[in-house]
PDB file of C-alpha atoms in Angstrom:
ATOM      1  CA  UNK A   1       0.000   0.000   0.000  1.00 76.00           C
ATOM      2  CA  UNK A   2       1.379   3.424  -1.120  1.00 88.00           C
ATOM      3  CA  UNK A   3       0.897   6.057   1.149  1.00 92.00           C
ATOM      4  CA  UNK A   4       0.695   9.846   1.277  1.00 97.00           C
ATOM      5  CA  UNK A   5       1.254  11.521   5.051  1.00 98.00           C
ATOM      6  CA  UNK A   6       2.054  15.407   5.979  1.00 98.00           C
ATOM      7  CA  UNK A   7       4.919  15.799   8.940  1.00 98.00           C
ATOM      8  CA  UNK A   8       3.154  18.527  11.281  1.00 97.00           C
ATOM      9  CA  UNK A   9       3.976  20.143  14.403  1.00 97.00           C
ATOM     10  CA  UNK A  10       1.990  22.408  16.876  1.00 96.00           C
ATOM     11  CA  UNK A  11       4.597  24.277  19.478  1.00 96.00           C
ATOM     12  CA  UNK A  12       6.979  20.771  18.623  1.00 95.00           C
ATOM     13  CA  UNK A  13       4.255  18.492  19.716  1.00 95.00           C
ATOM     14  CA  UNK A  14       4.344  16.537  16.206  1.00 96.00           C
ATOM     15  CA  UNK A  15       2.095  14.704  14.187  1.00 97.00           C
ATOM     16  CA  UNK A  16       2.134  11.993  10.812  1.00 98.00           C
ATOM     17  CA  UNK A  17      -1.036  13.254   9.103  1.00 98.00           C
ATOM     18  CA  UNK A  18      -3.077  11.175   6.678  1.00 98.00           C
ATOM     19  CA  UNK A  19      -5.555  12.173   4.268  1.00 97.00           C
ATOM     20  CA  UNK A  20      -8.267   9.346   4.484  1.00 97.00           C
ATOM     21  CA  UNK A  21     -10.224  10.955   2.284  1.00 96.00           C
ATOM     22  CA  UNK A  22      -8.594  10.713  -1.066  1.00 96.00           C
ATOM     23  CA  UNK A  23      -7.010   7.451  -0.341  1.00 95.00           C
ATOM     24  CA  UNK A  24      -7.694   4.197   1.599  1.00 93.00           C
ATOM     25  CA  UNK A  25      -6.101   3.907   4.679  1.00 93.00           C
ATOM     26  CA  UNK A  26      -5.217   0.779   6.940  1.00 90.00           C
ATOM     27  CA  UNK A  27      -2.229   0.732   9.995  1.00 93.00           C
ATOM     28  CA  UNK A  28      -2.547  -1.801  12.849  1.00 95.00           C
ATOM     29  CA  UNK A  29      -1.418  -0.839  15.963  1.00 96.00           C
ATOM     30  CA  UNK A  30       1.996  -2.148  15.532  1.00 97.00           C
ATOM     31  CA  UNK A  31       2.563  -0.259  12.137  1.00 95.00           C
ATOM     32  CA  UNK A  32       1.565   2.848  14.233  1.00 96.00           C
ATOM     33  CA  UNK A  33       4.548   1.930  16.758  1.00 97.00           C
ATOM     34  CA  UNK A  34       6.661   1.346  14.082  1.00 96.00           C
ATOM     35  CA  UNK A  35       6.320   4.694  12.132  1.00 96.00           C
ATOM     36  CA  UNK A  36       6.284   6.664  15.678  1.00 97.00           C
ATOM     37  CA  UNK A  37       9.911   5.558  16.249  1.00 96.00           C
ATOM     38  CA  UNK A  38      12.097   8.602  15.959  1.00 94.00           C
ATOM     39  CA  UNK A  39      15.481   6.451  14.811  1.00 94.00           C
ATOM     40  CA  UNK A  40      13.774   3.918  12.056  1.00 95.00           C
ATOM     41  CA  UNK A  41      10.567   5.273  11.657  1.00 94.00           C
ATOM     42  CA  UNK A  42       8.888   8.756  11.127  1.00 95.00           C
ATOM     43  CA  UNK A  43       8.705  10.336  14.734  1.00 96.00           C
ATOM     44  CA  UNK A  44       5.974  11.382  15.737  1.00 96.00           C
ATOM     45  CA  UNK A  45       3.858  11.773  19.007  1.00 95.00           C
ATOM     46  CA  UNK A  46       0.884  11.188  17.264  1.00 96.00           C
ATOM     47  CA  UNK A  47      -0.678   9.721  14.167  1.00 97.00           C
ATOM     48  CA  UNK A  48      -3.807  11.833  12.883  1.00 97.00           C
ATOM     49  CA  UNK A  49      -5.920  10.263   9.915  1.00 97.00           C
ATOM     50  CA  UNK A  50      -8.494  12.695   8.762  1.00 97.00           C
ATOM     51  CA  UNK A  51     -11.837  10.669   6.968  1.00 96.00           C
ATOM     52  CA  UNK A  52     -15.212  12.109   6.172  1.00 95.00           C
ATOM     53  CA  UNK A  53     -17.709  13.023   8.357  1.00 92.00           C
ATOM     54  CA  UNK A  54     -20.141  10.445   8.835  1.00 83.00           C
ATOM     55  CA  UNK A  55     -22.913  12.732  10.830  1.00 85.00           C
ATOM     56  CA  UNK A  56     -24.876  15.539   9.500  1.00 87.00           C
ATOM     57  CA  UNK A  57     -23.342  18.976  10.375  1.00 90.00           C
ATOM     58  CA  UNK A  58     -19.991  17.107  10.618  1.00 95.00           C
ATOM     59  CA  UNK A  59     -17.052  18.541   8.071  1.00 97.00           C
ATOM     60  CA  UNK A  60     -14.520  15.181   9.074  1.00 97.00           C
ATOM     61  CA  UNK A  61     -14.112  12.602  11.335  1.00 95.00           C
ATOM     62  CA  UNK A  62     -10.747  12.390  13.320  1.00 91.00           C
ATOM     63  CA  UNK A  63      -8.908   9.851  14.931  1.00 95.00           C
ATOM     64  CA  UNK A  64      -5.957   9.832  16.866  1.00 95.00           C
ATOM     65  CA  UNK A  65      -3.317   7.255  17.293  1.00 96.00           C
ATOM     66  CA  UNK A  66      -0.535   7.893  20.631  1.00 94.00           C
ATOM     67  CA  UNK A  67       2.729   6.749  19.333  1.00 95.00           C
ATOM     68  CA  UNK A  68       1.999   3.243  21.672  1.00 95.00           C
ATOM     69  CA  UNK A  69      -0.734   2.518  18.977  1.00 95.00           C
ATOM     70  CA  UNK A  70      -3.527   3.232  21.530  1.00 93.00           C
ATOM     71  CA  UNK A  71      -6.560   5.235  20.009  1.00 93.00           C
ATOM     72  CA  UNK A  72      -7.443   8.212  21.721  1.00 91.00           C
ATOM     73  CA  UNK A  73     -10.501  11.128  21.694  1.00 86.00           C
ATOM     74  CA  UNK A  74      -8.685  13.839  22.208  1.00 88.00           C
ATOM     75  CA  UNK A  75      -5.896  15.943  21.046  1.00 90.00           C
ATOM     76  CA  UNK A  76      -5.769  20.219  20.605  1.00 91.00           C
ATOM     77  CA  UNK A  77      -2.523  20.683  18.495  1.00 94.00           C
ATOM     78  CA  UNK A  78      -3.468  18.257  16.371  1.00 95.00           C
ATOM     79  CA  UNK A  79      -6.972  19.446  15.833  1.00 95.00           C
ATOM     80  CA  UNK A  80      -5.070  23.012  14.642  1.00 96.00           C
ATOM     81  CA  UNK A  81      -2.985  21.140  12.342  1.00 97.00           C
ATOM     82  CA  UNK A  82      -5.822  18.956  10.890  1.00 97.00           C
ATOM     83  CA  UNK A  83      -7.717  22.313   9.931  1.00 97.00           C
ATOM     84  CA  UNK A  84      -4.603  24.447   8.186  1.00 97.00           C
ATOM     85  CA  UNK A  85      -4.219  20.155   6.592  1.00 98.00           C
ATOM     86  CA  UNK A  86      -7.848  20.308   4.961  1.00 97.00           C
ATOM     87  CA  UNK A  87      -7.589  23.811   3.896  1.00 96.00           C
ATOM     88  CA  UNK A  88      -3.887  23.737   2.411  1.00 96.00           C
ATOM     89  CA  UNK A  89      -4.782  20.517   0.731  1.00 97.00           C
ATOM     90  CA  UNK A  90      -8.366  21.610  -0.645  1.00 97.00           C
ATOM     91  CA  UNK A  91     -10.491  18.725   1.262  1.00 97.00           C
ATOM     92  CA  UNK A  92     -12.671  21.998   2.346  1.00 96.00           C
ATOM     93  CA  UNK A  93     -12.502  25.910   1.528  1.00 95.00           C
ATOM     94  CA  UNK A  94     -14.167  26.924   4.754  1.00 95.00           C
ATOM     95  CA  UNK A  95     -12.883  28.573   7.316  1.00 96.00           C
ATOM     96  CA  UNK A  96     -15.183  27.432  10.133  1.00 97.00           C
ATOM     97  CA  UNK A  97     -14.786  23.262  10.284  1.00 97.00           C
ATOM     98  CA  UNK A  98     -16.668  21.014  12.303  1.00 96.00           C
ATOM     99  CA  UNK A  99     -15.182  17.695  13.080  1.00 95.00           C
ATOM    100  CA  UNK A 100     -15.586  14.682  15.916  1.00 93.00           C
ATOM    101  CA  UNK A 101     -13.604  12.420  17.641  1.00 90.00           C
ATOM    102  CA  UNK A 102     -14.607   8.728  19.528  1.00 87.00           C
ATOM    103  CA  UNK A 103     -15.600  11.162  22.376  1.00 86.00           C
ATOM    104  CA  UNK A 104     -16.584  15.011  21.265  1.00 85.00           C
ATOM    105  CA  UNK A 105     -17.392  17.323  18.767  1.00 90.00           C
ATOM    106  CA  UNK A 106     -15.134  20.812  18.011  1.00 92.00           C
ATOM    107  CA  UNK A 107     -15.279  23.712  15.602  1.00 95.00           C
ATOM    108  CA  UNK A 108     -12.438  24.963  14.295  1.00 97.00           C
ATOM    109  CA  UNK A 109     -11.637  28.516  13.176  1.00 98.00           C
ATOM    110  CA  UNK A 110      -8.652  29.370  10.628  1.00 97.00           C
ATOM    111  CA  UNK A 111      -7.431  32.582  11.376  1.00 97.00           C
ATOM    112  CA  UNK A 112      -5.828  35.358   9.123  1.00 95.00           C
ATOM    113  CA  UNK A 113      -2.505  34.795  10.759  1.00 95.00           C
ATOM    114  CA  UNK A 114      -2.503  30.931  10.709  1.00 92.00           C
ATOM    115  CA  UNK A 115      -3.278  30.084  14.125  1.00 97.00           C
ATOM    116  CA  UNK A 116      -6.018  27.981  14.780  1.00 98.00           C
ATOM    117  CA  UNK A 117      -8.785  28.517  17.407  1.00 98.00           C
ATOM    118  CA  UNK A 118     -10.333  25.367  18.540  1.00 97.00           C
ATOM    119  CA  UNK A 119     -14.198  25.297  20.594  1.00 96.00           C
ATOM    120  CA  UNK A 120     -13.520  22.282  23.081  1.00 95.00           C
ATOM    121  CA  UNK A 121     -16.735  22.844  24.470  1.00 94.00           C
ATOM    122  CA  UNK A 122     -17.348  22.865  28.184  1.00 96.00           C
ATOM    123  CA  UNK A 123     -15.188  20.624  30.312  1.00 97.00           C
ATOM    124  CA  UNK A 124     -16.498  17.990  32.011  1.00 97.00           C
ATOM    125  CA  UNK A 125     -15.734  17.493  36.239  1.00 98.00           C
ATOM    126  CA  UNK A 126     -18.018  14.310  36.859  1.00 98.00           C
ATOM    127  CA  UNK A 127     -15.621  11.480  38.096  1.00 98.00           C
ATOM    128  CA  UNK A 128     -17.442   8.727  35.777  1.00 97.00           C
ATOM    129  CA  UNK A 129     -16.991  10.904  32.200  1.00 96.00           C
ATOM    130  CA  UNK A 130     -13.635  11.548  32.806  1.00 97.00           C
ATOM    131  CA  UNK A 131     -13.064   8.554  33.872  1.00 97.00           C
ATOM    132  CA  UNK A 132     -11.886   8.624  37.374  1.00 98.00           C
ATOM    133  CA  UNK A 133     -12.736   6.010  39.324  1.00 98.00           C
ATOM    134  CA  UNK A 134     -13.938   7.513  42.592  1.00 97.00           C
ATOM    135  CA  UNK A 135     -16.808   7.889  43.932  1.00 95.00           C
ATOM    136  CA  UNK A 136     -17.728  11.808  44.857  1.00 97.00           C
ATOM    137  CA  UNK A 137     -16.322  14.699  42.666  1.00 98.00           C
ATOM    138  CA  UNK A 138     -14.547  17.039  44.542  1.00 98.00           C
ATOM    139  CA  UNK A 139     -11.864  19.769  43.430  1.00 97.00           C
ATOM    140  CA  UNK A 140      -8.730  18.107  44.672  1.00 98.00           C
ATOM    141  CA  UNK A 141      -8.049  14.277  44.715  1.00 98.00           C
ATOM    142  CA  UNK A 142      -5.890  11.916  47.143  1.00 96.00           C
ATOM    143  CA  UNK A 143      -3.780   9.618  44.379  1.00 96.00           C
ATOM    144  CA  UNK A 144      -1.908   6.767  46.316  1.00 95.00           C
ATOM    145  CA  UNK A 145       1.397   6.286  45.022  1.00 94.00           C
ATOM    146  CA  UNK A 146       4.161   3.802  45.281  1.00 88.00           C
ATOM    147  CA  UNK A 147       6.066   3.662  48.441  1.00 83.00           C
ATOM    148  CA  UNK A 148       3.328   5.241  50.367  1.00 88.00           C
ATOM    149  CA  UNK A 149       3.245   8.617  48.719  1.00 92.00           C
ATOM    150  CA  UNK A 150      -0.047  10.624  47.899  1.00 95.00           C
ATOM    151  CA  UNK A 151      -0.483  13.004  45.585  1.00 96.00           C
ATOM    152  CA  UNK A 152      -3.108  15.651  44.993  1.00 97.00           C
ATOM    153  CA  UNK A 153      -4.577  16.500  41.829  1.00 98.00           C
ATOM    154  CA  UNK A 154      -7.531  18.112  39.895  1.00 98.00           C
ATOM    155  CA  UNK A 155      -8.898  16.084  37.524  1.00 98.00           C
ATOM    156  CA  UNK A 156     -10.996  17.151  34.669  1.00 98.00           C
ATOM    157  CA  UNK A 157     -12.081  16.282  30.929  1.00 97.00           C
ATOM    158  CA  UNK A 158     -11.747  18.380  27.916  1.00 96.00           C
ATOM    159  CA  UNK A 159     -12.423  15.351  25.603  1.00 92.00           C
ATOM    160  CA  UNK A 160      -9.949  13.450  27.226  1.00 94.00           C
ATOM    161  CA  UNK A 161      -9.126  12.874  30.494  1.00 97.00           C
ATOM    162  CA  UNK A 162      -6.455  15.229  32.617  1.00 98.00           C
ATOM    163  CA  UNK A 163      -4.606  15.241  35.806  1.00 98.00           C
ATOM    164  CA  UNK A 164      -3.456  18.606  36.838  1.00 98.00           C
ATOM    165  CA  UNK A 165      -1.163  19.558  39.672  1.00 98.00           C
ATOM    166  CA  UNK A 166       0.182  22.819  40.955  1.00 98.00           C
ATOM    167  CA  UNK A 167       3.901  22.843  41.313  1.00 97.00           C
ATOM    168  CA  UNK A 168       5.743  25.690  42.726  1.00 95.00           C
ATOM    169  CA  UNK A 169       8.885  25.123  40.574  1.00 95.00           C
ATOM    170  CA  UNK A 170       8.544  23.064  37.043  1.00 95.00           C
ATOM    171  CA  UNK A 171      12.557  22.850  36.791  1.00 92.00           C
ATOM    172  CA  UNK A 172      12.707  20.863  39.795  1.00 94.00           C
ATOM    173  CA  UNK A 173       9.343  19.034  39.230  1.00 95.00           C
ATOM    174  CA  UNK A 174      10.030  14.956  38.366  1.00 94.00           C
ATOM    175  CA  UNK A 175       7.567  14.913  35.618  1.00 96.00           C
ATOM    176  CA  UNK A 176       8.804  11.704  33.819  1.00 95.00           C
ATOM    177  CA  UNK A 177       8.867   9.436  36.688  1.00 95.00           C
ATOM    178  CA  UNK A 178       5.956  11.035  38.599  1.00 96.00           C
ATOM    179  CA  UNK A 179       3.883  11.990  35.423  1.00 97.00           C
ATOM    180  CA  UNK A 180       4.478   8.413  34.033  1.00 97.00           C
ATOM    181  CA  UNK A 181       2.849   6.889  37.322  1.00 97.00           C
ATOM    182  CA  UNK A 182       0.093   9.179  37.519  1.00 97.00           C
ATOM    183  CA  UNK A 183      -0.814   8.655  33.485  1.00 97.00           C
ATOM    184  CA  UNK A 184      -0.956   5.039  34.564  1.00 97.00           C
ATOM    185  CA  UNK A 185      -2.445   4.841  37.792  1.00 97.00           C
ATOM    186  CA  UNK A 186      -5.549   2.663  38.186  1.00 96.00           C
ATOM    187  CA  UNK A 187      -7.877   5.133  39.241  1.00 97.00           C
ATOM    188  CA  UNK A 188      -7.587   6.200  35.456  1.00 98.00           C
ATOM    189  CA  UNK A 189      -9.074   3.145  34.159  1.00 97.00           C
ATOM    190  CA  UNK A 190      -8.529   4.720  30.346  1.00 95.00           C
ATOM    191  CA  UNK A 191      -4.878   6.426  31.684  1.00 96.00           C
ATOM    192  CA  UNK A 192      -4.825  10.395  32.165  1.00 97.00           C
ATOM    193  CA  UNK A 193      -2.591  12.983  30.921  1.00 97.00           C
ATOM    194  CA  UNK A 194      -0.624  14.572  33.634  1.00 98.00           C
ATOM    195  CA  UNK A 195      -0.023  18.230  33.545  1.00 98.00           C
ATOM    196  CA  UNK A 196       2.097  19.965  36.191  1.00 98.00           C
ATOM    197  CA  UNK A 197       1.175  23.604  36.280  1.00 98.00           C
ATOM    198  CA  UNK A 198       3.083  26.712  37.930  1.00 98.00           C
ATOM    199  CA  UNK A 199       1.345  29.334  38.621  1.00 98.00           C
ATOM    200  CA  UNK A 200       3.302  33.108  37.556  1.00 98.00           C
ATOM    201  CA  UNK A 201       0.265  35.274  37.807  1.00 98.00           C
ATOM    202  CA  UNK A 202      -3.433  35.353  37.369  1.00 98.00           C
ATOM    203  CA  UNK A 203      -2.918  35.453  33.710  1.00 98.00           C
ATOM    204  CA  UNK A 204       0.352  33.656  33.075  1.00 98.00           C
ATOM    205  CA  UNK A 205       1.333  29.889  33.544  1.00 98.00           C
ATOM    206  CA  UNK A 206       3.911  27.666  32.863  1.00 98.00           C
ATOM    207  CA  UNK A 207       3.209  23.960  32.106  1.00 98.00           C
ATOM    208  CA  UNK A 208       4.516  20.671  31.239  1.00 98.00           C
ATOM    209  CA  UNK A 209       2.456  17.902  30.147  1.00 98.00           C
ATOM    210  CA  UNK A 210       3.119  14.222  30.147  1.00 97.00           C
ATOM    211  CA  UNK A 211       0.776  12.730  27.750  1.00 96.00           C
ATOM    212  CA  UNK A 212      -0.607   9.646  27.727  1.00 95.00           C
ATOM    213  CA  UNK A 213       1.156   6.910  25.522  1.00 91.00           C
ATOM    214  CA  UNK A 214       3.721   9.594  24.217  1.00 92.00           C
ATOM    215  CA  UNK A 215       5.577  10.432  27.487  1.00 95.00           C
ATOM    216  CA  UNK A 216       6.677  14.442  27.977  1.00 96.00           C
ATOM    217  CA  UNK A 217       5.914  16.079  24.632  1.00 95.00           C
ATOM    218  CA  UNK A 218       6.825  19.709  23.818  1.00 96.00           C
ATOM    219  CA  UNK A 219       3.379  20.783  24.004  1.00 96.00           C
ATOM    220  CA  UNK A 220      -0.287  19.651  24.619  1.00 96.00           C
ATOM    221  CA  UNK A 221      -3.155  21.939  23.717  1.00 96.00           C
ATOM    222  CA  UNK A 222      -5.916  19.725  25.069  1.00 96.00           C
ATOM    223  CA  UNK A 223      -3.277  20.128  28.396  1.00 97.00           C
ATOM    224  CA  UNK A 224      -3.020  23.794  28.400  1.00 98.00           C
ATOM    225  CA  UNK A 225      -6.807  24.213  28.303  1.00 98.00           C
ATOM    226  CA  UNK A 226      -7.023  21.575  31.224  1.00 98.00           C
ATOM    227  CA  UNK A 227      -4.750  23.594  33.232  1.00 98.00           C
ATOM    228  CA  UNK A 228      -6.339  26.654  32.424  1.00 98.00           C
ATOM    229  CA  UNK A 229      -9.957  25.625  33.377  1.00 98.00           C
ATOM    230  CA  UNK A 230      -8.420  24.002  36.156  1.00 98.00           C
ATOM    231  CA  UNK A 231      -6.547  27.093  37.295  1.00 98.00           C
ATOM    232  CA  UNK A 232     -10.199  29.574  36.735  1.00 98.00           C
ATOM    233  CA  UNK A 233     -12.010  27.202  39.193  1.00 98.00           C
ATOM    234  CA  UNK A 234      -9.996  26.717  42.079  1.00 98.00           C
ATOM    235  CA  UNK A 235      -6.644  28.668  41.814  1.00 98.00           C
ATOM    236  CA  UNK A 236      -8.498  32.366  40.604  1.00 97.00           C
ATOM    237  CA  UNK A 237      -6.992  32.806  37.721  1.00 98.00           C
ATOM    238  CA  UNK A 238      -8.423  35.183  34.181  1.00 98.00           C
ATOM    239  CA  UNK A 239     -10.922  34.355  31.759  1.00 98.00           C
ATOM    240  CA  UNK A 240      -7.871  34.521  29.608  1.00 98.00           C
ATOM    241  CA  UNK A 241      -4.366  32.741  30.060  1.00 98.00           C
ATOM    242  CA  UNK A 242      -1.443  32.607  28.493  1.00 98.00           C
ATOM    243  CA  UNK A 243       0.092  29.310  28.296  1.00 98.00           C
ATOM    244  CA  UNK A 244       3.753  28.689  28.672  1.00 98.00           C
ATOM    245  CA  UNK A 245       4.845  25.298  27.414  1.00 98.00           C
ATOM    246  CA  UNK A 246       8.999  24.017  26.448  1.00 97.00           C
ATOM    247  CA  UNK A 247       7.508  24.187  22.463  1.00 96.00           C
ATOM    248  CA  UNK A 248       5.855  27.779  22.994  1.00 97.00           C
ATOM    249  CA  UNK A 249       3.114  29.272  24.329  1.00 97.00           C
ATOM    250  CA  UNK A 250      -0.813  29.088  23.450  1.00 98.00           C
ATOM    251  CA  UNK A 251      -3.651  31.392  24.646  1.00 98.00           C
ATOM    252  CA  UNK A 252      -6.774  29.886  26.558  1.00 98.00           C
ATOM    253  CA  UNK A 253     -10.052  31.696  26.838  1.00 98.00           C
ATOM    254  CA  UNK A 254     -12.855  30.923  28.932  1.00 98.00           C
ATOM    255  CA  UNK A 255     -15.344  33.516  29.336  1.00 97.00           C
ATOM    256  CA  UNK A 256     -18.184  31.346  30.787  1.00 97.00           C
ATOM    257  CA  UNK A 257     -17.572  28.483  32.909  1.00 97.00           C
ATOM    258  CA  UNK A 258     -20.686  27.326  32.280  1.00 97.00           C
ATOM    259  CA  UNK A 259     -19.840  27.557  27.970  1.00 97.00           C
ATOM    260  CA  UNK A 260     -17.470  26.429  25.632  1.00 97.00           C
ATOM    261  CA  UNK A 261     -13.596  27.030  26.586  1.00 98.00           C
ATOM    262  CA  UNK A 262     -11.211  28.014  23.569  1.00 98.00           C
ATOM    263  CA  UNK A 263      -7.666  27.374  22.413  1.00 98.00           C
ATOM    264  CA  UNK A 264      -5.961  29.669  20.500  1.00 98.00           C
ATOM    265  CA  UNK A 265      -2.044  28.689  18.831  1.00 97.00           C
ATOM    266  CA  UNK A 266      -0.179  27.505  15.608  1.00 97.00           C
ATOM    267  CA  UNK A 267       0.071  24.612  13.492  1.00 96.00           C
ATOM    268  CA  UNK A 268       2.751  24.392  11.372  1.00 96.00           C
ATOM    269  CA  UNK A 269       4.153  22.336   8.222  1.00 97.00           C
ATOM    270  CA  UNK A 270       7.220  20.641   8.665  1.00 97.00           C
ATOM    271  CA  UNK A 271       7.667  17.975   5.301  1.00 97.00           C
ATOM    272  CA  UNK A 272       5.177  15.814   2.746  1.00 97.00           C
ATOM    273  CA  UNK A 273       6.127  11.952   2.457  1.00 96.00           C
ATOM    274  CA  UNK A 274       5.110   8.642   0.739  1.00 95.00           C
ATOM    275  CA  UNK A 275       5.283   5.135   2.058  1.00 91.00           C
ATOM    276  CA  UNK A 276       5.187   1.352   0.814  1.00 85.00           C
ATOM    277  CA  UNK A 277       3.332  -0.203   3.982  1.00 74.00           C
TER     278      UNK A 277
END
């Protein structure tokens, strides 16, 4: 099978994306591992194939592969790059796009300067459609971890599920070991993203994400707006935040906590590729 995939990055957080449109499309999990590998395959945090929409009202379906194969619902810089993807390669002239996921629906708006704003919706704090696996939401969490430890956290769904943690200082902050162990801790029966937020003022933060199936990445919109909502709730910050992440930085808005929070940032080109898989 010949095919045809665009390298993509939002803030470094990198993507292989397919046009399953114009051509048939089939990877197995383990071809997905494969082509993720940054020394013999592509590199890439995830894969994003892009197919019709199937629902009325629906511009394209999405789905999103981590680099471990696993199929996930969720994902903000890759939502920007899929709509500069479909414009650039004429699958749509609009500049308002509707698409779903396994788990939401988002409109996307192309901007004049080729960022992307993405509608996420409003997030979700009910334990069982995140998942969490407890049995009374509250705003902070007790997460038993090895050797006796506990660790608190916010959790919270934009899509997909997030646990966010307030740090004082993200240089000292262990978020391999300690992000790795919350992304897989039980509790999470579908794993979490774990972002580790430090707080500068009520409009700035700074943020590292480890994400689910990819480890650390350079950036995670679907992150920064968890952190963001997180932070207007219970930690008083703005309607509007600027995001701080080690690819960049991206601009949350959330006028209404009781209406749709947005993501503003870029999504950028990187190469165009064929394959024999």
């Amino acid at each position: 099978m010949t095919l045809y995939f665009t390298k993509m990055h939002g803030l470094g957080n990198d993507f292989m994306v397919i046009d399953a449109v114009r051509q048939s499309v089939h990877l197995d999990k383990q071809t997905i591992i494969d082509l993720a590998k940054r020394d013999t395959g592509i590199g890439f945090d995830q894969c994003l194939l892009i197919e019709p929409g199937a629902d009325k009202g629906v511009d394209f379906f999405y789905r999103i592969f981590n680099a471990d194969g696993q199929e996930v619902g969720q994902c903000g810089n890759g939502a920007r790059c899929l709509a500069r993807f479909v414009h650039h390669y004429q699958l749509t002239n609009k500049k308002r796009i509707t698409i779903a996921t396994k788990t939401t629906r988002m409109n996307l708006q192309l901007n004049a300067d080729n960022t992307v704003t993405v509608d996420f919706g409003t997030p979700e704090l009910k334990p069982a459609l995140i998942p969490l696996q407890v049995a009374i939401q509250a705003p902070l969490y007790q997460l038993p971890l090895q050797q006796g430890l506990v660790q608190e956290i916010h959790a919270i769904s934009v899509g997909n599920p997030h646990a966010v943690m307030v740090v004082n200082n993200l240089k000292t902050t262990a978020v391999a070991s300690l992000g790795k162990e919350i992304s897989e801790h039980p509790l999470f029966p579908e794993q979490t993203n774990a972002g580790f937020m430090e707080i500068l003022s009520q409009d700035t933060i700074n943020l590292r994400v480890y994400e689910r199936g990819c480890g650390e990445t350079k950036a995670c919109g679907s992150g920064a707006v968890a952190a963001a909502a997180i932070g207007r709730l219970y930690h008083h910050l703005a309607a509007k935040v600027d995001v701080a992440l080690p690819g960049g930085r991206l601009l949350v808005k959330w006028p209404d906590i009781n209406g749709p929070i947005f993501l503003t940032g870029p999504a950028s080109f990187v190469f165009e590729g064929k394959l024999c898989v």
